[in-house]
Amino acid sequence: MAAHTPAATATTRVPDVPYDLAIDFGGDRFPVSGSRPRLSWKPPLSAVAADDTYELQVRIGEQPVRSVLTVGHLLVDWPVRELGSGERVRWRVRNRACADDSAWSDWHTFEAGLLDADWTASWITPEEDPQSAQLPPGTRPARSLRTTFRTPGAVRARLYATALGVYEVFVNGERAGGAELTPGSTSYDLTLYAQAADVTSSVRPGTNTIEIVLSDGWYRGQVGAFRKPAGWGELLAARMELHLELADGTHQVVRTDQHWTSSACSVVRADLMDGQITDFRTPAAPDSEQRPVLVDAVTAPPVDWSPAPPVRSIEDLPCVSLTRLRSGAWIADFGQNASGWVTLTDLGPAGTRTVIDYGEHLDPATGDLTTTHLDCQRPGDPVTVFRQHDEVVSSGAAGEVFEPRHTVHGFRYARLQRGEAPLDATSLAMRVVHTDLRPTGAFACSNEDLNRLYAVARWSFRGNAVDVPTDCPTRERIGWTGDYQVFAPTAARLYDIHGFSRKWLRSVRDDQLDDGRIANFSPDGRRIKLGTDQRLDMMTGSAGWGDAVVLVPWLLYRTYGDRQVLAENWDAMVRWVEWALTTARSARHPSRITRSAEPLPHEEFLWDGSFHWGEWCEPKPRTEDGSVTETVPGAPEDWMKADKGEVGTAFLYRSTAKLAEIAAVLRHGEEATRYRRLAGRIKDAWRTEFLDDTGHTSVDSQASYVRALAYGLAPDDLRDAASARLTELILKAGTHLGTGFLSTADLLPVLADTGHADLAYEVLLQRTSPSWLGMLDRGATTIWEEWDGVDENGDAHESLNHYSKGAVINFLHTHTLGLREADDSVAWDRFVVAPVVHSSVSWARGTFESPRGTITVEWRMEDDDLHLTVDVPPACTAAVVLPGSDDVTVGPGLCTVRRRIDVR
């Protein structure tokens, strides 16, 4: 594993033409859009302002080129007529606002997908044999759907496909496209995406065969820690059209219909969570065993095209060690916890069965794989035993390779059992599989501990970006709203998450309950919006979790300038905030009822009477020497009933205040005024209930002071007192943090911004638990769910790949490097460079690929002199802020500053 991803040490200036042309849709090996894609590009060096005038040239198919003028360069509305299905587009752009028109950009090409109204294919469902139909989720086989067709040969072949389930398509035995786990995870009752592939090279004159391999996937497979079946539907189905352009100019379409057949295939078990079993001895079923398909036996939503990049096989990691246990099993260590699967190229002689189990940890006593830390149990229920388990049986054919594409695993280690058959480490690889997000940020510094932390946190997000942002790639693998709300600002500094987040937010909206609550996770295969699970219903609607529907769209607007993402989430945001306001007004925590039978005036704005997860995973209290303070554990119902009104009310203020800002952006004047007024009332209520006149919170926890300072809840005259109490609590805990899920990301920025930068770095560089470097010292290659994910005895606890606490690395960007977006900026048109220098770091450098171009910052200390270089992209300004000197505002180009500063 690389220690870090190095930032560029020098800036390569782009030519004076627009570049990096893109549309706001994804695609596998070529971009595929709906009928009205939005266009973006980076401005040329000569660009004057963000709202420069540009000339576009657009060519649709063989039609003449059209020229249009437009303003701006980010997410420009489609400027000509709506596209029809399959139309191919070429477009380019030049700047018309500079003294001399810039040169034309390179041409960018994309094509429209098969639009919903134009699909003529039927949904086909495999007829399952009676035995398979009775199997429970997790044990069902995949099914093969097949047809043949004849063609004189095609000069162009586009395959459009989707499914209710996970599917692969093969044309004459060649796999179509490179996307994995298609059609992806969505809320299948309302949203379904299709995929397009160029299969021209696979089609040949004469008879051709198409096969679809279809498995349960996210549609009806197992979901979550307790392996409950997804409730989207009972029947799998696929829909496909192959459009052929023939040499004589005519067209031929092959589609799913009643002429297809279904049968068993070599994938004899497939489940995304439990794993896949492949028996290569299973031949293609003869005609006599082919069963007819069911036609249009399912109900599916309209087909759409995704704004997100696809899931892909990103890279292969070699087996770094292969150890044989006394039992005869082999333990393969790939050196890195990640998401994906093992590929195996040596399957042994015919009949050799290789059994593969995956996990994150080895038993310190035996060296064997252990996954007991991922088992789950609800009070009163039996244990749900965790497993990720693949098997493959060899047919003995030359060149046979096992790659289980109908499942995905989170792991660093694999245990392989194959009897006495030998195993060579070179035949094994970890195939890293996740959404193919484009990297946008890089960071490196003189402190190797921080470089390693940066890499580990980055890997943790990668492992949890598998089509949706998941909490972990092992035990649950679901899109918890709180996790992504916490980490999204950090993710936006690492990768382009625009389309990825928009796709997920559509599921968040799809899963919203009728009363306005946001589901704990989306896509919600448990379908809590139907009210089928009383326990889940009771635990839905938590502060910090549901607020993702407000805070994530706001982040996307600020980062990428996407006003539309605010508009498309506006109704869901309003319904969520209005539900929270109503709940605050109508439900009271029992402790306040005891205090006063009648609510006090400010209690109308205290959100304390419904369920909140609260400050999840707070470390146990510690003394100054770092030892754990003994506490009496409470029953689960005690935790459920605890007063979490401080957290709830703080987030109610935060989301209501943001909703006022969003209303202003969308020009909803009355709503902006109303929510601004309500936010003020909520802030006053929080101060009345939770803050005294000495600046101390009633909760008196590190997290409560972080919220008070980060969200602007503490009044100006009490901020110093609140920050002083925060530092006192940290020092009392032996310079250890005491924050949990919701506040850890803000802890170090709050300390640095309130004049306690030295303490921020002390906490960051702390090595004893709870700490980030403590995780690394105990072998972490991804961020753990618990601070003591691996304890002093080497035993594992909970998930070892939960990215939320990795949000700390945003501090390395915003404070150590010193690069942050200005408070009043949109899409990085203004940014601040203000490094917070500390004796533990003598230099730092980094880049950020902003929507306007590459920003580069590099600084180094020589004696007491700070040497700082900033490269500002076109149409941007930067404020350089250094201790003991006036702020300097600089425009596009290179800026070098030297200042003498005091570094302790």
PDB file of C-alpha atoms in Angstrom, residues 106-314:
ATOM      1  CA  ASP A 106     -11.404  19.523 -28.239  1.00  0.00           C
ATOM      2  CA  TRP A 107     -14.652  17.833 -29.265  1.00  0.00           C
ATOM      3  CA  HIS A 108     -16.510  15.932 -26.557  1.00  0.00           C
ATOM      4  CA  THR A 109     -18.778  13.061 -27.549  1.00  0.00           C
ATOM      5  CA  PHE A 110     -21.647  11.298 -25.823  1.00  0.00           C
ATOM      6  CA  GLU A 111     -24.941   9.724 -26.764  1.00  0.00           C
ATOM      7  CA  ALA A 112     -28.461   9.588 -25.442  1.00  0.00           C
ATOM      8  CA  GLY A 113     -29.637   6.348 -23.954  1.00  0.00           C
ATOM      9  CA  LEU A 114     -32.758   4.464 -24.935  1.00  0.00           C
ATOM     10  CA  LEU A 115     -35.407   6.730 -23.443  1.00  0.00           C
ATOM     11  CA  ASP A 116     -38.235   5.158 -21.486  1.00  0.00           C
ATOM     12  CA  ALA A 117     -40.987   5.889 -23.993  1.00  0.00           C
ATOM     13  CA  ASP A 118     -39.027   4.124 -26.746  1.00  0.00           C
ATOM     14  CA  TRP A 119     -38.438   0.786 -25.018  1.00  0.00           C
ATOM     15  CA  THR A 120     -40.286  -1.989 -26.852  1.00  0.00           C
ATOM     16  CA  ALA A 121     -38.754  -4.963 -25.047  1.00  0.00           C
ATOM     17  CA  SER A 122     -40.802  -6.981 -22.577  1.00  0.00           C
ATOM     18  CA  TRP A 123     -39.763  -7.744 -19.033  1.00  0.00           C
ATOM     19  CA  ILE A 124     -38.857 -11.418 -18.906  1.00  0.00           C
ATOM     20  CA  THR A 125     -38.704 -13.494 -15.742  1.00  0.00           C
ATOM     21  CA  PRO A 126     -36.930 -16.860 -15.438  1.00  0.00           C
ATOM     22  CA  GLU A 127     -39.177 -19.770 -14.569  1.00  0.00           C
ATOM     23  CA  GLU A 128     -37.516 -21.208 -11.487  1.00  0.00           C
ATOM     24  CA  ASP A 129     -37.561 -24.916 -10.880  1.00  0.00           C
ATOM     25  CA  PRO A 130     -39.721 -25.909  -7.877  1.00  0.00           C
ATOM     26  CA  GLN A 131     -36.712 -26.679  -5.667  1.00  0.00           C
ATOM     27  CA  SER A 132     -34.990 -23.338  -6.291  1.00  0.00           C
ATOM     28  CA  ALA A 133     -38.218 -21.439  -5.790  1.00  0.00           C
ATOM     29  CA  GLN A 134     -38.397 -22.683  -2.186  1.00  0.00           C
ATOM     30  CA  LEU A 135     -34.872 -21.621  -1.283  1.00  0.00           C
ATOM     31  CA  PRO A 136     -34.457 -18.734   1.168  1.00  0.00           C
ATOM     32  CA  PRO A 137     -32.629 -15.511   0.253  1.00  0.00           C
ATOM     33  CA  GLY A 138     -28.873 -15.983   0.286  1.00  0.00           C
ATOM     34  CA  THR A 139     -29.017 -19.499  -1.094  1.00  0.00           C
ATOM     35  CA  ARG A 140     -30.715 -19.074  -4.450  1.00  0.00           C
ATOM     36  CA  PRO A 141     -28.886 -19.716  -7.720  1.00  0.00           C
ATOM     37  CA  ALA A 142     -28.501 -17.277 -10.561  1.00  0.00           C
ATOM     38  CA  ARG A 143     -30.483 -18.010 -13.705  1.00  0.00           C
ATOM     39  CA  SER A 144     -29.503 -17.875 -17.353  1.00  0.00           C
ATOM     40  CA  LEU A 145     -31.776 -16.168 -19.897  1.00  0.00           C
ATOM     41  CA  ARG A 146     -30.930 -16.922 -23.522  1.00  0.00           C
ATOM     42  CA  THR A 147     -31.888 -16.285 -27.122  1.00  0.00           C
ATOM     43  CA  THR A 148     -30.318 -16.532 -30.552  1.00  0.00           C
ATOM     44  CA  PHE A 149     -30.647 -14.251 -33.532  1.00  0.00           C
ATOM     45  CA  ARG A 150     -29.318 -14.023 -37.067  1.00  0.00           C
ATOM     46  CA  THR A 151     -27.844 -10.942 -38.684  1.00  0.00           C
ATOM     47  CA  PRO A 152     -25.840 -10.226 -41.840  1.00  0.00           C
ATOM     48  CA  GLY A 153     -23.376  -8.323 -39.642  1.00  0.00           C
ATOM     49  CA  ALA A 154     -23.511  -4.955 -37.946  1.00  0.00           C
ATOM     50  CA  VAL A 155     -21.420  -1.822 -38.387  1.00  0.00           C
ATOM     51  CA  ARG A 156     -22.608  -0.625 -34.978  1.00  0.00           C
ATOM     52  CA  ALA A 157     -24.282  -2.465 -32.098  1.00  0.00           C
ATOM     53  CA  ARG A 158     -25.616  -0.836 -28.932  1.00  0.00           C
ATOM     54  CA  LEU A 159     -26.951  -2.962 -26.132  1.00  0.00           C
ATOM     55  CA  TYR A 160     -29.354  -1.399 -23.635  1.00  0.00           C
ATOM     56  CA  ALA A 161     -30.241  -3.411 -20.547  1.00  0.00           C
ATOM     57  CA  THR A 162     -31.539  -3.282 -17.018  1.00  0.00           C
ATOM     58  CA  ALA A 163     -32.898  -5.724 -14.464  1.00  0.00           C
ATOM     59  CA  LEU A 164     -34.711  -6.295 -11.220  1.00  0.00           C
ATOM     60  CA  GLY A 165     -31.739  -8.088  -9.689  1.00  0.00           C
ATOM     61  CA  VAL A 166     -28.024  -8.010 -10.569  1.00  0.00           C
ATOM     62  CA  TYR A 167     -27.246  -8.955 -14.148  1.00  0.00           C
ATOM     63  CA  GLU A 168     -24.479  -9.557 -16.675  1.00  0.00           C
ATOM     64  CA  VAL A 169     -24.962  -9.783 -20.456  1.00  0.00           C
ATOM     65  CA  PHE A 170     -22.842 -11.930 -22.774  1.00  0.00           C
ATOM     66  CA  VAL A 171     -22.924 -11.690 -26.575  1.00  0.00           C
ATOM     67  CA  ASN A 172     -21.431 -14.813 -28.126  1.00  0.00           C
ATOM     68  CA  GLY A 173     -19.721 -15.489 -24.795  1.00  0.00           C
ATOM     69  CA  GLU A 174     -18.126 -12.029 -24.570  1.00  0.00           C
ATOM     70  CA  ARG A 175     -19.148  -9.872 -21.619  1.00  0.00           C
ATOM     71  CA  ALA A 176     -20.889  -6.621 -22.520  1.00  0.00           C
ATOM     72  CA  GLY A 177     -19.340  -3.523 -20.975  1.00  0.00           C
ATOM     73  CA  GLY A 178     -17.136  -3.135 -17.932  1.00  0.00           C
ATOM     74  CA  ALA A 179     -19.591  -2.033 -15.232  1.00  0.00           C
ATOM     75  CA  GLU A 180     -20.070  -4.265 -12.196  1.00  0.00           C
ATOM     76  CA  LEU A 181     -23.130  -5.052 -10.074  1.00  0.00           C
ATOM     77  CA  THR A 182     -25.528  -3.544 -12.600  1.00  0.00           C
ATOM     78  CA  PRO A 183     -28.108  -2.039 -12.572  1.00  0.00           C
ATOM     79  CA  GLY A 184     -26.983  -0.783  -9.174  1.00  0.00           C
ATOM     80  CA  SER A 185     -28.739  -0.137  -5.898  1.00  0.00           C
ATOM     81  CA  THR A 186     -31.834   2.061  -6.112  1.00  0.00           C
ATOM     82  CA  SER A 187     -35.270   2.219  -4.510  1.00  0.00           C
ATOM     83  CA  TYR A 188     -36.653  -0.110  -7.150  1.00  0.00           C
ATOM     84  CA  ASP A 189     -40.299   0.822  -6.645  1.00  0.00           C
ATOM     85  CA  LEU A 190     -39.654   4.294  -8.066  1.00  0.00           C
ATOM     86  CA  THR A 191     -36.205   4.402  -9.701  1.00  0.00           C
ATOM     87  CA  LEU A 192     -34.426   2.035 -12.069  1.00  0.00           C
ATOM     88  CA  TYR A 193     -31.377   2.798 -14.191  1.00  0.00           C
ATOM     89  CA  ALA A 194     -30.348   1.142 -17.446  1.00  0.00           C
ATOM     90  CA  GLN A 195     -26.880   0.612 -18.862  1.00  0.00           C
ATOM     91  CA  ALA A 196     -25.552   0.899 -22.419  1.00  0.00           C
ATOM     92  CA  ALA A 197     -22.672  -1.016 -23.969  1.00  0.00           C
ATOM     93  CA  ASP A 198     -20.942  -1.047 -27.329  1.00  0.00           C
ATOM     94  CA  VAL A 199     -20.957  -4.701 -28.432  1.00  0.00           C
ATOM     95  CA  THR A 200     -20.092  -4.132 -32.097  1.00  0.00           C
ATOM     96  CA  SER A 201     -16.977  -6.297 -31.874  1.00  0.00           C
ATOM     97  CA  SER A 202     -18.950  -9.181 -30.337  1.00  0.00           C
ATOM     98  CA  VAL A 203     -21.621  -9.435 -33.054  1.00  0.00           C
ATOM     99  CA  ARG A 204     -20.740 -11.541 -36.078  1.00  0.00           C
ATOM    100  CA  PRO A 205     -22.517 -12.462 -39.339  1.00  0.00           C
ATOM    101  CA  GLY A 206     -24.810 -15.457 -38.990  1.00  0.00           C
ATOM    102  CA  THR A 207     -26.203 -16.898 -35.783  1.00  0.00           C
ATOM    103  CA  ASN A 208     -25.488 -15.091 -32.519  1.00  0.00           C
ATOM    104  CA  THR A 209     -26.309 -15.924 -28.915  1.00  0.00           C
ATOM    105  CA  ILE A 210     -27.207 -13.528 -26.123  1.00  0.00           C
ATOM    106  CA  GLU A 211     -27.175 -14.648 -22.499  1.00  0.00           C
ATOM    107  CA  ILE A 212     -28.240 -12.712 -19.412  1.00  0.00           C
ATOM    108  CA  VAL A 213     -27.080 -14.073 -16.059  1.00  0.00           C
ATOM    109  CA  LEU A 214     -29.478 -12.815 -13.393  1.00  0.00           C
ATOM    110  CA  SER A 215     -29.270 -13.053  -9.589  1.00  0.00           C
ATOM    111  CA  ASP A 216     -31.082 -11.646  -6.536  1.00  0.00           C
ATOM    112  CA  GLY A 217     -28.778  -8.681  -5.919  1.00  0.00           C
ATOM    113  CA  TRP A 218     -30.172  -5.721  -4.000  1.00  0.00           C
ATOM    114  CA  TYR A 219     -33.658  -6.444  -5.356  1.00  0.00           C
ATOM    115  CA  ARG A 220     -34.627  -9.531  -3.369  1.00  0.00           C
ATOM    116  CA  GLY A 221     -31.377 -10.642  -1.737  1.00  0.00           C
ATOM    117  CA  GLN A 222     -30.328 -10.170   1.862  1.00  0.00           C
ATOM    118  CA  VAL A 223     -30.068  -6.672   3.350  1.00  0.00           C
ATOM    119  CA  GLY A 224     -28.346  -5.311   6.437  1.00  0.00           C
ATOM    120  CA  ALA A 225     -26.748  -6.746   9.533  1.00  0.00           C
ATOM    121  CA  PHE A 226     -29.594  -9.182  10.214  1.00  0.00           C
ATOM    122  CA  ARG A 227     -29.692 -10.534   6.660  1.00  0.00           C
ATOM    123  CA  LYS A 228     -33.362  -9.763   6.142  1.00  0.00           C
ATOM    124  CA  PRO A 229     -34.617 -10.180   2.555  1.00  0.00           C
ATOM    125  CA  ALA A 230     -35.061  -7.010   0.522  1.00  0.00           C
ATOM    126  CA  GLY A 231     -38.717  -6.324  -0.074  1.00  0.00           C
ATOM    127  CA  TRP A 232     -38.733  -4.791  -3.532  1.00  0.00           C
ATOM    128  CA  GLY A 233     -40.372  -7.758  -5.252  1.00  0.00           C
ATOM    129  CA  GLU A 234     -40.749 -11.518  -5.487  1.00  0.00           C
ATOM    130  CA  LEU A 235     -39.769 -12.146  -9.104  1.00  0.00           C
ATOM    131  CA  LEU A 236     -36.500 -11.376 -10.850  1.00  0.00           C
ATOM    132  CA  ALA A 237     -36.728  -9.883 -14.312  1.00  0.00           C
ATOM    133  CA  ALA A 238     -34.581  -8.477 -17.085  1.00  0.00           C
ATOM    134  CA  ARG A 239     -35.200  -6.142 -19.985  1.00  0.00           C
ATOM    135  CA  MET A 240     -32.823  -5.730 -22.925  1.00  0.00           C
ATOM    136  CA  GLU A 241     -32.657  -4.330 -26.425  1.00  0.00           C
ATOM    137  CA  LEU A 242     -29.828  -4.771 -28.904  1.00  0.00           C
ATOM    138  CA  HIS A 243     -29.889  -2.137 -31.652  1.00  0.00           C
ATOM    139  CA  LEU A 244     -27.916  -3.049 -34.771  1.00  0.00           C
ATOM    140  CA  GLU A 245     -27.006  -0.693 -37.580  1.00  0.00           C
ATOM    141  CA  LEU A 246     -26.457  -2.769 -40.701  1.00  0.00           C
ATOM    142  CA  ALA A 247     -24.133  -2.057 -43.599  1.00  0.00           C
ATOM    143  CA  ASP A 248     -27.021  -1.277 -45.953  1.00  0.00           C
ATOM    144  CA  GLY A 249     -28.273   1.500 -43.658  1.00  0.00           C
ATOM    145  CA  THR A 250     -31.153  -0.481 -42.187  1.00  0.00           C
ATOM    146  CA  HIS A 251     -31.670  -1.319 -38.511  1.00  0.00           C
ATOM    147  CA  GLN A 252     -32.355  -4.512 -36.622  1.00  0.00           C
ATOM    148  CA  VAL A 253     -33.545  -4.758 -33.003  1.00  0.00           C
ATOM    149  CA  VAL A 254     -33.246  -7.848 -30.819  1.00  0.00           C
ATOM    150  CA  ARG A 255     -35.304  -7.595 -27.653  1.00  0.00           C
ATOM    151  CA  THR A 256     -36.376  -9.608 -24.651  1.00  0.00           C
ATOM    152  CA  ASP A 257     -39.724 -11.273 -25.390  1.00  0.00           C
ATOM    153  CA  GLN A 258     -41.575 -14.583 -25.212  1.00  0.00           C
ATOM    154  CA  HIS A 259     -39.015 -16.288 -27.438  1.00  0.00           C
ATOM    155  CA  TRP A 260     -36.335 -16.271 -24.742  1.00  0.00           C
ATOM    156  CA  THR A 261     -35.735 -19.261 -22.493  1.00  0.00           C
ATOM    157  CA  SER A 262     -34.296 -19.728 -19.005  1.00  0.00           C
ATOM    158  CA  SER A 263     -32.230 -22.397 -17.323  1.00  0.00           C
ATOM    159  CA  ALA A 264     -29.731 -23.077 -14.585  1.00  0.00           C
ATOM    160  CA  CYS A 265     -26.170 -21.827 -15.020  1.00  0.00           C
ATOM    161  CA  SER A 266     -22.754 -22.306 -13.444  1.00  0.00           C
ATOM    162  CA  VAL A 267     -23.537 -19.763 -10.691  1.00  0.00           C
ATOM    163  CA  VAL A 268     -25.327 -22.184  -8.364  1.00  0.00           C
ATOM    164  CA  ARG A 269     -25.670 -19.673  -5.514  1.00  0.00           C
ATOM    165  CA  ALA A 270     -25.427 -15.898  -5.596  1.00  0.00           C
ATOM    166  CA  ASP A 271     -26.042 -13.352  -2.870  1.00  0.00           C
ATOM    167  CA  LEU A 272     -24.446  -9.928  -2.567  1.00  0.00           C
ATOM    168  CA  MET A 273     -23.835 -10.430   1.150  1.00  0.00           C
ATOM    169  CA  ASP A 274     -23.259 -14.141   1.694  1.00  0.00           C
ATOM    170  CA  GLY A 275     -21.326 -14.850  -1.477  1.00  0.00           C
ATOM    171  CA  GLN A 276     -21.280 -16.859  -4.680  1.00  0.00           C
ATOM    172  CA  ILE A 277     -20.803 -20.527  -5.559  1.00  0.00           C
ATOM    173  CA  THR A 278     -19.748 -21.336  -9.112  1.00  0.00           C
ATOM    174  CA  ASP A 279     -19.524 -24.866 -10.503  1.00  0.00           C
ATOM    175  CA  PHE A 280     -17.756 -24.754 -13.839  1.00  0.00           C
ATOM    176  CA  ARG A 281     -18.745 -28.382 -14.432  1.00  0.00           C
ATOM    177  CA  THR A 282     -22.311 -27.151 -15.064  1.00  0.00           C
ATOM    178  CA  PRO A 283     -22.585 -27.048 -18.865  1.00  0.00           C
ATOM    179  CA  ALA A 284     -24.919 -24.811 -20.822  1.00  0.00           C
ATOM    180  CA  ALA A 285     -28.350 -26.377 -20.486  1.00  0.00           C
ATOM    181  CA  PRO A 286     -29.500 -28.339 -23.547  1.00  0.00           C
ATOM    182  CA  ASP A 287     -32.642 -27.287 -25.365  1.00  0.00           C
ATOM    183  CA  SER A 288     -34.615 -29.965 -23.536  1.00  0.00           C
ATOM    184  CA  GLU A 289     -33.877 -28.296 -20.189  1.00  0.00           C
ATOM    185  CA  GLN A 290     -34.631 -24.771 -21.296  1.00  0.00           C
ATOM    186  CA  ARG A 291     -37.767 -23.402 -19.689  1.00  0.00           C
ATOM    187  CA  PRO A 292     -40.015 -20.717 -21.137  1.00  0.00           C
ATOM    188  CA  VAL A 293     -39.808 -17.277 -19.572  1.00  0.00           C
ATOM    189  CA  LEU A 294     -42.642 -15.353 -18.002  1.00  0.00           C
ATOM    190  CA  VAL A 295     -43.403 -12.169 -19.935  1.00  0.00           C
ATOM    191  CA  ASP A 296     -44.301  -8.883 -18.219  1.00  0.00           C
ATOM    192  CA  ALA A 297     -44.986 -10.657 -14.926  1.00  0.00           C
ATOM    193  CA  VAL A 298     -43.495  -7.756 -12.944  1.00  0.00           C
ATOM    194  CA  THR A 299     -44.260  -4.104 -12.404  1.00  0.00           C
ATOM    195  CA  ALA A 300     -41.260  -1.813 -12.781  1.00  0.00           C
ATOM    196  CA  PRO A 301     -40.723   1.954 -12.709  1.00  0.00           C
ATOM    197  CA  PRO A 302     -39.765   3.925 -15.830  1.00  0.00           C
ATOM    198  CA  VAL A 303     -36.232   3.329 -17.061  1.00  0.00           C
ATOM    199  CA  ASP A 304     -33.829   6.212 -16.469  1.00  0.00           C
ATOM    200  CA  TRP A 305     -30.126   6.988 -16.934  1.00  0.00           C
ATOM    201  CA  SER A 306     -27.865   7.490 -13.944  1.00  0.00           C
ATOM    202  CA  PRO A 307     -25.964  10.676 -13.106  1.00  0.00           C
ATOM    203  CA  ALA A 308     -23.306   8.581 -11.332  1.00  0.00           C
ATOM    204  CA  PRO A 309     -20.218   6.821 -12.652  1.00  0.00           C
ATOM    205  CA  PRO A 310     -20.525   3.020 -12.599  1.00  0.00           C
ATOM    206  CA  VAL A 311     -19.084   0.479 -10.213  1.00  0.00           C
ATOM    207  CA  ARG A 312     -15.951  -0.987 -11.780  1.00  0.00           C
ATOM    208  CA  SER A 313     -12.990  -3.218 -11.075  1.00  0.00           C
ATOM    209  CA  ILE A 314     -10.583  -0.429 -10.132  1.00  0.00           C
TER     210      ILE A 314
END
